[in-house]
Amino acid sequence: MKIQRISEADILLSALYLKISDDKHQLRKVSYKKLFSLIFIDDFREQEDKLLALLPENDIYKIQGVINTRKRQRYIDEQAVLRLINVIKVGALDHYVNYHVIRSERFKEDIYLALGKVNESALNKNNKRYGKSDDVYNFIIESVLKESESFLSRSEVETLAEEVKERFDTRRSSVGDFEIIRSSIYSNVEIKSDSIFTDEKINSKNGYTPLSIFWGTNRANSYYTEGLYFTNERNNSVGRSEQLRVGRSLVTVPNLHKKGEIERPEKWWKFWKNKTENVNQHIVIHTIELMDKDKWKLSLLQESTEKEGLLFIHGYNCSFDDAIYRAAQLKFDLKFPGLTFCFSWASKAQIESYTVDEATIDWSATHLEEFIDLITEKLKLSKLHIIAHSMGNRALVDVIKQWDGRQDKVHTVVFAAPDVDSDKMKNTSSYFNAFENVTLYSSINDIPVNISTAVHKYQRAGNSTPPLVMEHADTIDVSKIKKPLFSLGHSYFAEAYEVFNDLYYLINEKVPALKRNGITYKDDWKCFVLS
């Protein structure tokens, strides 16, 4: 149908009005971002066609009804229309601003004012207020738009978006911002990456120890009330060169931490347990800072004079936060003094998404290679130790083949519970002589890897019977290590004391396998056994 209007903004404003006031239409399924994008279409007919493509005809009639109602209004706040359109322009260009605008009650109020106070009874029907979002909205209005008598240009909108983020986005990427955040959390306690395990003043004063985790990810990001977070979707809406992003997170580990555990608030169904995050009881992520690569490198160089690094690559069914928790726990329990890195590929973090994760880990190999090259070539590390878990080993194996012996900064490679075809792993072993040590941990009691074997109909490197033995690698069978009750026996590399104790001497002390505590050599298998 052809939409009759009284101004160029009528379609958009009427659609937004329906979206916030009426549940019975398809607009509920159309994102604010898509609606906001209409504001940059100058041609009204094209704008109309875009909306017609998004909605059924019945909803178009509803929009026309709102426009007709507006025509009959005696008073319309034209200033509200002006500021609303300008705010929408900023939200259309910037995801962070968009997120806060649509949560602001001021935004909803201005929609009603711009439409001549149509149906005031719907106003504030949801009285949940988000203070930060209202502050963002008010900042846009009061700082820039109050004196504006015309619609903002695109360049003005872009400048405004930057001003908003500079003021409100506490997780923005700069070394200076990080130091401000860090000092505010730790009350000016000096924090050094290379001394956190020996400085008892930090532990006794605060009840927790701060750690920096430097990360790379190919996940898409979004925003919530407190700032940036990474989703379980691929960052595939941008060009190949922009898919890998880097940054760092400030994480604290409580003094009450038990080795091998990741202390987090209990699940909702454990009603008798504490569900509130507590810095003195839980491993807590305080900041997620997205950085450009130059600032990231500068931040790393300022953090530590240590010349060794530790990289953790997670497995299937793992969120971004879960990967950071694990990387922090490994750094703390292994007492690793150098820089710690985490590569968080875009796992769906769902048990039922195994095949999706399989496709994504294949897609992630080039990003992992880029991340490792960034660490080893730009930061002048003398040694990098890599721990890959479960499905994460697939990307690492592919990268090792691509290196073809060219990567001389990698010292230790640990394949922990690898969910990798054993024949593929064995065919890659000819490249292992480029590293000082390659260790494979395997267990026949690893339930997820056993299930993977059943699914693929071929043995996996993480549970072969007898264990997979390869040239230039130490295979350590950990089947004798007792797993906790209800455990799947898959995260033993970080949870079982015997295994991460073995990792400590392997990575920190560079002790050969036969000289490490608890290891024996099994002649008929031609591999090592840890018990």
Steps between C-alpha positions, in 0.01 A plus 500: 500500500606861450571683824363853533715722722539856627880501544805299392541359852143376542557141389795446734345676799170316460678165470699574816182601682336169413812307599504639854124511564330207327590133532275367225703563186809380316695812592597319817721282280665791317808638675536865591821497297308416181239764570764761585678433170197642315600845619789518253282421198421839345256375241161450666388232254811294566443541874143382454611198293751399767230504765257309280766231459528465877132492596172335399230723351293495820779676689533757222132584556577546871781740417270699273248510784757656732586759233132586456460543875798732504338720234213568738725608789479868591843507658815327379837567660709571190811539716444146626485385137827676424693361794352153458605477135851617587529245781378226267769599250769452762349168607483382139873553454632370831405175674597620848282812473218299342500261794463774761256714300242223469522427874446863601158604628575846360508347152152354548370828638629690198328258263165584661573872490604481135168335417286754683463300821317213332367252756669637812372204701767284341776727626718348771303176499835338571645713776836324518758773461860469389687797644804477277285483186304808608831675568623416149179633348508818707866558415417491128213743546661744743855508365438522129138513396351767723620782276457314174224627275562257217569135440859395565728408211663159485838637609337675797327177594828306489671761718216486750517121520870524587428758770238273654735202512788706637279606789298187576670189361727396787632205300643705218843411375780712635787436734417812701138397549612158615728647765216718631266201521766286659594756764135558588448129561816440696533825697839589356661166586795451267438208267778329306441201281842356580462514879141415581586161648764630742351831615314394812394861568259487210338179619476587868369850441232430242397137532559443131775513240470705178606352167512631145379268224578612147265353244423465134156403372300457181169537685246770421455755775202683646424732791296483818451740788856476628673501161657263251452124489570229243225278365507140378474607136774536242636844419436434131321821407833673434793435269751225569764743631259635764358171631767451766475753783734532796474642849554425865303427811570570863411190702523433872552164669391477867737396777251222579558350154555125489739370237325360198169677565327795339303656783182658365155577647284189516232417246146623560371158600741475794272727700693448823827625348637849443409629153651849528844566352749579778858603431619329820334170408492479121723540199368828357548675166509874568575639156472390138698752298499492123821652363651576165808288438753781554359596841476133590870447428591812699291375790680166493843656494412714803350212696801277548869461427464122488600343170277193518131475424222248559215458248179311580264382223165375627283220368140439400203635701688798644398866525738795490473553876553130572820507295631802693415335834694190396799697375515691829470180703783340300726801544435507873526127570805452277664803664594614153701824531476620140227641279188286462294490182168346407367431151121485524350372177126535439369186666122493534542404868216249472521124542266444205714713265787254457486492120472881486814527711674253268436732207607807698828355625597427139417861412707620796838353403610805300406731788698288745803511272469878474472531879806285569701689238398825669621369836830351386610747232393834644560450873851355486414207724779246527264210569129436463334201668167388354230296675215396272196316635253266333370630164734799522780260405357474149583861419844465658579188293401685182718796596801280573469348153484849348815605686696210351777550757519880457385592851809500723358692798262223611673294767235268645183364340250318721217305338257454792216252443516564124176441312696447181502204263796290614615434142499873423698570816753231416544634147581841648768369737780545247474874569543460877880500489483879463406527870698430817222286642168360380283321756170322443277418799258214439240312705263214426268644768439822308124481437466784240791367295357148524168632366687676220663169409159336478368785283793507258556120495876556523730524801578842645847606606374567853380147582677254271548147631789447524589869523609673179880504475668741259852601406633816664228488769447371855169320547383487861208276590307641797226236516608404851432850634182491705233735371261681736147370554266603214799626298518423127873444531568747219660800674755300698786713362382789720293328770704196605786591732730231361464631145539873555787424738660312211428800276670728751830311479468458124439869425668690785794273578545328160544164676506193268207257535683214673639735764159640595317369805247221443606412145614154394577352158279217370708286265221318319326830417825692444359799683486656846241442772411753770351368821 
